[in-house]
Protein backbone atom coordinates (compact mmCIF):
# COMPACT_ATOMS: atom_id res chain seq x y z
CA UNK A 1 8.51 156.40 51.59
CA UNK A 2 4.73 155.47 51.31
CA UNK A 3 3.77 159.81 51.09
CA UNK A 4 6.29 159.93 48.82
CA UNK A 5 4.91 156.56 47.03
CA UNK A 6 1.25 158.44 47.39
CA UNK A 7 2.81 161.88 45.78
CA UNK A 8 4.68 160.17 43.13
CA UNK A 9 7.76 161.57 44.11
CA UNK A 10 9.57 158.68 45.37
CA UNK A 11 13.20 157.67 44.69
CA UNK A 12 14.42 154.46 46.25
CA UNK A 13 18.04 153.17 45.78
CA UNK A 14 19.01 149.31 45.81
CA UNK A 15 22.06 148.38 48.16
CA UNK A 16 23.59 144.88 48.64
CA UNK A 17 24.47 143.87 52.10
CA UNK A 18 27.88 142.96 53.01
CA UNK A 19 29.81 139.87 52.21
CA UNK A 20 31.13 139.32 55.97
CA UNK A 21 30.54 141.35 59.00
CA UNK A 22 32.36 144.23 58.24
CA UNK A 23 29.82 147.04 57.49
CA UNK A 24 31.85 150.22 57.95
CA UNK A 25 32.22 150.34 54.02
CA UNK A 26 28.57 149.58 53.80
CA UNK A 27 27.55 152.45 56.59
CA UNK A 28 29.89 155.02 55.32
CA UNK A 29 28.11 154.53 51.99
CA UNK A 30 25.06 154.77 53.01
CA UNK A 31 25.22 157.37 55.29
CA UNK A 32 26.67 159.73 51.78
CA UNK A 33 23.76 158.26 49.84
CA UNK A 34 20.96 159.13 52.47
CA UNK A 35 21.84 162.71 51.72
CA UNK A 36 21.02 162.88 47.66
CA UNK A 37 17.51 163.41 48.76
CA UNK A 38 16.17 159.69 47.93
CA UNK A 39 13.21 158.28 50.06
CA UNK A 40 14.44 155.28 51.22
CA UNK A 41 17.10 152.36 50.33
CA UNK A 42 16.04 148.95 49.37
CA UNK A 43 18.05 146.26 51.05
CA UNK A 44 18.35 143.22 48.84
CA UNK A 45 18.09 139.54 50.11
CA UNK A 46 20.49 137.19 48.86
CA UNK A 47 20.81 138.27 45.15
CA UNK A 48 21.89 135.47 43.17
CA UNK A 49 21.87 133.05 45.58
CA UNK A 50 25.23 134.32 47.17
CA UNK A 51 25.63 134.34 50.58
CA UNK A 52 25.15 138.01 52.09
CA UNK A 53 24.55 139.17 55.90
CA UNK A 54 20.41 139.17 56.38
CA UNK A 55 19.14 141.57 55.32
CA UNK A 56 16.78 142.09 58.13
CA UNK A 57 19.95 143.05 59.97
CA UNK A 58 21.30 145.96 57.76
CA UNK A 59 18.02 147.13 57.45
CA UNK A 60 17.33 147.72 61.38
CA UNK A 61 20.69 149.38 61.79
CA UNK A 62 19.51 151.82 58.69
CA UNK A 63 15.84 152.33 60.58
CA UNK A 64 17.63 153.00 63.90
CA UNK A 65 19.73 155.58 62.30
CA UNK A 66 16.58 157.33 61.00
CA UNK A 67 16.87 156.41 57.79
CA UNK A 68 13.43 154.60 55.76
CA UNK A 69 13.94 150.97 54.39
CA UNK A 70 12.25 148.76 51.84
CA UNK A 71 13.94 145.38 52.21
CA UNK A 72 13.63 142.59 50.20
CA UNK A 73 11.77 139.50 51.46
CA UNK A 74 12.34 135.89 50.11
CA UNK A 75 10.37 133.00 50.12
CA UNK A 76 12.36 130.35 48.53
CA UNK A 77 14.97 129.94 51.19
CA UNK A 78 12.03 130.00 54.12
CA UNK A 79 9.38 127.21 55.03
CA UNK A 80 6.14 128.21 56.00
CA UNK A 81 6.92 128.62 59.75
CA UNK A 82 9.81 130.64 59.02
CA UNK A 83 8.42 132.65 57.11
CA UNK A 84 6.18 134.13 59.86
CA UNK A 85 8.80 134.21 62.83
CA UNK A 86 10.41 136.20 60.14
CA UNK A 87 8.08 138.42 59.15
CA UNK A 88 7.11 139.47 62.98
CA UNK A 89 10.61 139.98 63.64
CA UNK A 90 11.13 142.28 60.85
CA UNK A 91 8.09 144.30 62.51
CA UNK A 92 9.88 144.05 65.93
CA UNK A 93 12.70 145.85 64.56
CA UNK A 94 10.86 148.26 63.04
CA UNK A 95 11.11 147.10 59.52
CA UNK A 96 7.53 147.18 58.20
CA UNK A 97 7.86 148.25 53.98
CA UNK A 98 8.63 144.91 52.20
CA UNK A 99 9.33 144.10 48.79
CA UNK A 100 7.64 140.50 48.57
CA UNK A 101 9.91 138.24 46.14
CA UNK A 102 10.25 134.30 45.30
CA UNK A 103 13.89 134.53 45.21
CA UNK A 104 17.08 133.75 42.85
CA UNK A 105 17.45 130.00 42.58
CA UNK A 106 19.77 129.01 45.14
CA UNK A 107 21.63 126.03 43.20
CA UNK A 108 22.82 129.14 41.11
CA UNK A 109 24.93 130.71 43.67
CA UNK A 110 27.63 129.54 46.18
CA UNK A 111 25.82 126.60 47.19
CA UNK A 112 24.67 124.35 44.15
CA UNK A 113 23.59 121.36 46.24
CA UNK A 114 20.88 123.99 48.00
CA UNK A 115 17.30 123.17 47.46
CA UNK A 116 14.25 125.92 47.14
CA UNK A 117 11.73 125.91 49.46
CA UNK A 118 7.86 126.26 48.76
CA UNK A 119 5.76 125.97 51.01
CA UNK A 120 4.03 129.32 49.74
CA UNK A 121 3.83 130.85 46.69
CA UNK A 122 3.99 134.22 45.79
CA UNK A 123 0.34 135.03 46.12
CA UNK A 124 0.28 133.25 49.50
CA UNK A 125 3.33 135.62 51.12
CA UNK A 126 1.05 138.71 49.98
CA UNK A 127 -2.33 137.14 51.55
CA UNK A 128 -0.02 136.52 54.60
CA UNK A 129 1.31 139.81 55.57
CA UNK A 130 -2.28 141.06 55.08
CA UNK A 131 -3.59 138.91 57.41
CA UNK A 132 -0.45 139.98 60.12
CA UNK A 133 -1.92 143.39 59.58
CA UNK A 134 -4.94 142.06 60.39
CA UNK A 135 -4.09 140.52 63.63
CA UNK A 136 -4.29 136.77 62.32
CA UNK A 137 -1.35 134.18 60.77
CA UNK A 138 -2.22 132.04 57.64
CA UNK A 139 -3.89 128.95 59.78
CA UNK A 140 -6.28 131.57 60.97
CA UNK A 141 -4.76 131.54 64.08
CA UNK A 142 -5.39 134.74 66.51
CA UNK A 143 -1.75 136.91 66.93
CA UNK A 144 -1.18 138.92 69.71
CA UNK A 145 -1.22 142.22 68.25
CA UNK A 146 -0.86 143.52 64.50
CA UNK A 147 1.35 144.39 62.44
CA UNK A 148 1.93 147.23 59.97
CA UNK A 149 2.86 146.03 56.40
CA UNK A 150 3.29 148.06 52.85
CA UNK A 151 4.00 145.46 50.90
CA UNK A 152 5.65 145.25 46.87
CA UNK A 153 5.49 143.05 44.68
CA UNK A 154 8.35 142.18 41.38
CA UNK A 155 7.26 142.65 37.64
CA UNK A 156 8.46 142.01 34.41
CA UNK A 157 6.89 144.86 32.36
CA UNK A 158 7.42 142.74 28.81
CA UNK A 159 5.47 139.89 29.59
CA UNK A 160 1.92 139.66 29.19
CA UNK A 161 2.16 136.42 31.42
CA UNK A 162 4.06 138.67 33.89
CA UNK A 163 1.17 141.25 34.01
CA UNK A 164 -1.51 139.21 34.02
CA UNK A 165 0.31 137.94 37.47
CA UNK A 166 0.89 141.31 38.70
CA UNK A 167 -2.78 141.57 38.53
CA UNK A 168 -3.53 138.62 40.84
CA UNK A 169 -0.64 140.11 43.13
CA UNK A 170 -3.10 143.39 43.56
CA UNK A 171 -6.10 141.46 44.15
CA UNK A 172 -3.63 139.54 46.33
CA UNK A 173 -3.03 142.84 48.17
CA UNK A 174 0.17 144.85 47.05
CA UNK A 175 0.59 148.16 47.91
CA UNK A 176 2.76 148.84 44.77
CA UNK A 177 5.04 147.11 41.72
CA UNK A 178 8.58 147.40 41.13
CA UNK A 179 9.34 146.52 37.50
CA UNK A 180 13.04 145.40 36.02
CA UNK A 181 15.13 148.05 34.59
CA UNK A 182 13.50 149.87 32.07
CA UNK A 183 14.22 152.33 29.53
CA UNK A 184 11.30 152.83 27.28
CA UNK A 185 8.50 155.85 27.78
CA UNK A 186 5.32 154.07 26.12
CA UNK A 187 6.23 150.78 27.97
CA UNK A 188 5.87 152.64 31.04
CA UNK A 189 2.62 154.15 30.13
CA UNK A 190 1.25 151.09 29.03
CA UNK A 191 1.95 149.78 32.70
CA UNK A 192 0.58 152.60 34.50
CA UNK A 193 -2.75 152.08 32.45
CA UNK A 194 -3.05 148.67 32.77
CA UNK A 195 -2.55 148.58 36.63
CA UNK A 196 -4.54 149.67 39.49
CA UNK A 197 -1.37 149.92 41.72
CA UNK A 198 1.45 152.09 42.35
CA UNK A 199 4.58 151.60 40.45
CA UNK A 200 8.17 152.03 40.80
CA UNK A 201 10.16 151.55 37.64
CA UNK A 202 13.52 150.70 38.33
CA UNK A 203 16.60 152.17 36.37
CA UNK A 204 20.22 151.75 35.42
CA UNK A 205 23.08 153.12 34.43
CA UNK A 206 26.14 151.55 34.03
CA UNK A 207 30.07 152.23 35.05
CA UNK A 208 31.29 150.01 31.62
CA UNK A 209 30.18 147.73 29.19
CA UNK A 210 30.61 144.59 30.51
CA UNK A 211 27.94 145.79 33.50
CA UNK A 212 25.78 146.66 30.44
CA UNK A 213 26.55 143.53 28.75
CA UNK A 214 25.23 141.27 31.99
CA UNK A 215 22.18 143.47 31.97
CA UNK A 216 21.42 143.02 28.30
CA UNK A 217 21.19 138.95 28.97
CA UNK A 218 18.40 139.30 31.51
CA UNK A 219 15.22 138.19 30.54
CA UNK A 220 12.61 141.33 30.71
CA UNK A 221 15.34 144.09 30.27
CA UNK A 222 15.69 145.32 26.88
CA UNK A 223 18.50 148.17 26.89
CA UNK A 224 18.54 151.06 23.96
CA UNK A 225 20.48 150.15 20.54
CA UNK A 226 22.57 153.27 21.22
CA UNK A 227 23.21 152.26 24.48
CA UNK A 228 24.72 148.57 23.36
CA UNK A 229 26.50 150.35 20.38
CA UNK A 230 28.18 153.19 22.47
CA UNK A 231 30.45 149.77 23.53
CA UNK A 232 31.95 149.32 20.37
CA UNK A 233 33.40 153.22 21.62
CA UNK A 234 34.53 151.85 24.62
CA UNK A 235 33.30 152.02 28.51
CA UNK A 236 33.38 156.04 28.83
CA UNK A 237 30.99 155.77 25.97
CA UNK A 238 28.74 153.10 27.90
CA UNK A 239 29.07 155.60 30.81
CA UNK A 240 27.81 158.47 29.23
CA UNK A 241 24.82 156.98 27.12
CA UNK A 242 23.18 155.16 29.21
CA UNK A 243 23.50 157.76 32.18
CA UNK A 244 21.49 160.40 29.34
CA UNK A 245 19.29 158.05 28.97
CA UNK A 246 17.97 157.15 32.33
CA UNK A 247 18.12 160.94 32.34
CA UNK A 248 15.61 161.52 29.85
CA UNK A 249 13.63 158.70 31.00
CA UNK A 250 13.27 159.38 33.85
CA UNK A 251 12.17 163.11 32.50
CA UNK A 252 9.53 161.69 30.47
CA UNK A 253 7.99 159.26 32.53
CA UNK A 254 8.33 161.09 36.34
CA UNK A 255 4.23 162.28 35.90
CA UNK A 256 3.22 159.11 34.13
CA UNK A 257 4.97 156.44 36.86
CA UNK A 258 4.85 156.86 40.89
CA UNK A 259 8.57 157.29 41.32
CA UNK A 260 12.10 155.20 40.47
CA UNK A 261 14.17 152.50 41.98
CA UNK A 262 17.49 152.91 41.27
CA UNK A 263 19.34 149.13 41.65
CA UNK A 264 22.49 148.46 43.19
CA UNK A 265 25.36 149.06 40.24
CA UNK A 266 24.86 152.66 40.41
CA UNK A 267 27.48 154.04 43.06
CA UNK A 268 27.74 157.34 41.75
CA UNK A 269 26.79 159.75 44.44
CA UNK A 270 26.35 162.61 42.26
CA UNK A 271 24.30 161.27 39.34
CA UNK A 272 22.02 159.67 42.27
CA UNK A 273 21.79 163.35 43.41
CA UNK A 274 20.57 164.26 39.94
CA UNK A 275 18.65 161.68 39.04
CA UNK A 276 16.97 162.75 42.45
CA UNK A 277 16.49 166.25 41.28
CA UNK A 278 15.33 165.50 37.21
CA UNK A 279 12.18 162.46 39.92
CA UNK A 280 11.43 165.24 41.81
CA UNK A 281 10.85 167.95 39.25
C-alpha cells in the first residue's frame, strides 16, 4: 500500500467487520475482493457506534493471509493507557498502516448511556505513534523496541475549518489524508494544492436511493444534482448515475489525487474491478 500510496496508484476498499463471530461471510468476501487488483482493505472500527468484532482482529487474520490492511484506529472509546497497549499490539500482529480517527459518538449507536473518552485528541494520537516509531511512549518513557507506523488522518474537503486542521495533522505527522466521499474534479485539485500530504479521496456508488439518500445528509458530502434526481427514476437509475460518475471522477482526478478509497456500501465485485482498472490507468 505505501509504494502504491508513493506511485499514486493506490486503491483501498472499506469493509465492516462482522456483527458476531461468524466471519466466513466476511472471509469469503474478502478473499473475491483481494483479487480486483486493489492495494489493500481498510477495516473500519466501530462505525456508528455499533458494536462490531475489533477490528484489530479481522485485520491480523487479513495480514496473515497475505493480504495489506489499513485499519481504522479510534480514540474516543480508549483512555490514554489503552490507547498504547493497543497500538503495540496492533504492531505485534503485524498491523502497522493506521487510519488515525476520533470516532462516531458512541451515545449514537447501540449503547446511548456510553460516554466518549478523551484523554487525547486527535493531534496527540498522531504525535504518539510517531514517537512508538521512535522508540519512546507519550510520557517520554523509553520502549523496548520500535515500531513501524504509516499513519492517516480523516478530512472533510468542504470545510475551510476542516483543512486548516488537516494542516496541523501534517505538521502533527500524517503520512497521508483520506477525505469523505467526493465527487467534484476542482474540489479535488484544490486539495491536492493546498496540502503537502498524500491523499486518498474516497468514493461511492450506490445500490438504490435510499443508500444515496443517507449519504446526501452527511455533513461534508455533497452528491451531483443528476445523481439525487436519477431517484425520482427509481433505484436502477440511482445505480447507474452515480456508478458513471465515480467513473469519470475517478478518470479526471487519478493524476491530480494519490489514489481512491472506496467505502464499505460498494459490494459490487465487478465495478470494484473497474474502478481498479479506470485508478490505475
Amino acid at each position: 500500500m505505501r509504494k502504491s500510496l508513493e506511485s499514486g496508484k493506490c486503491v483501498v476498499l472499506e469493509v465492516l467487520t462482522p456483527r458476531g463471530t461468524n466471519l466466513k461471510k466476511f472471509l469469503d468476501f474478502t478473499e473475491k475482493a483481494w483479487e480486483t487488483g486493489i492495494d489493500a482493505f481498510t477495516v473500519t472500527d466501530m462505525p456508528m457506534g455499533r458494536v462490531r468484532m475489533a477490528p484489530w482482529a479481522v485485520s491480523h487474520l487479513l495480514v496473515e493471509s497475505g493480504k495489506e490492511v489499513l485499519m481504522h484506529f479510534t480514540r474516543n472509546t480508549r483512555n490514554m493507557i489503552r490507547i498504547q497497549s493497543d497500538l503495540l499490539g496492533c504492531h505485534a500482529l503485524g498491523i502497522e498502516n493506521l487510519l488515525l480517527l476520533s470516532g462516531d459518538d458512541p451515545s449514537h449507536g447501540d449503547y446511548p448511556q456510553t460516554t466518549s473518552v478523551n484523554d487525547v485528541d486527535i493531534l496527540d494520537l498522531i504525535r504518539l505513534t510517531k514517537l512508538l516509531n521512535e522508540g519512546t511512549d507519550l510520557a517520554g518513557n523509553r520502549m523496548y523496541g520500535k515500531t513501524n507506523f504509516f499513519v492517516g488522518g480523516a478530512l472533510n474537503p468542504f470545510s475551510e475549518k476542516d483543512l486548516e486542521r488537516a494542516k496541523q495533522k501534517i505538521e502533527a505527522g500524517v503520512d497521508f489524508l483520506v477525505t469523505q466521499p467526493l465527487f467534484q474534479k476542482d474540489v479535488a485539485q484544490k486539495i491536492k494544492e493546498k496540502l503537502s500530504t498524500k491523499i486518498l479521496v474516497s468514493i461511492a456508488f450506490f445500490e438504490n436511493a435510499k443508500q444515496m439518500n443517507h449519504f446526501s445528509g452527511v455533513p461534508g458530502i455533497e452528491i451531483p444534482k443528476e445523481i439525487i434526481e436519477s431517484a425520482e427514476k427509481g433505484d436502477e437509475h440511482v445505480k447507474e448515475r452515480s456508478f458513471e460518475a465515480v467513473l469519470r471522477f475517478v478518470e479526471e482526478t487519478r493524476n491530480i489525487v494519490d489514489g481512491f478509497y472506496i467505502v464499505a456500501v460498494v459490494k459490487d465485485l465487478e465495478k470494484i474491478r473497474m474502478v481498479v482498472e479506470v485508478a490505475k490507468g
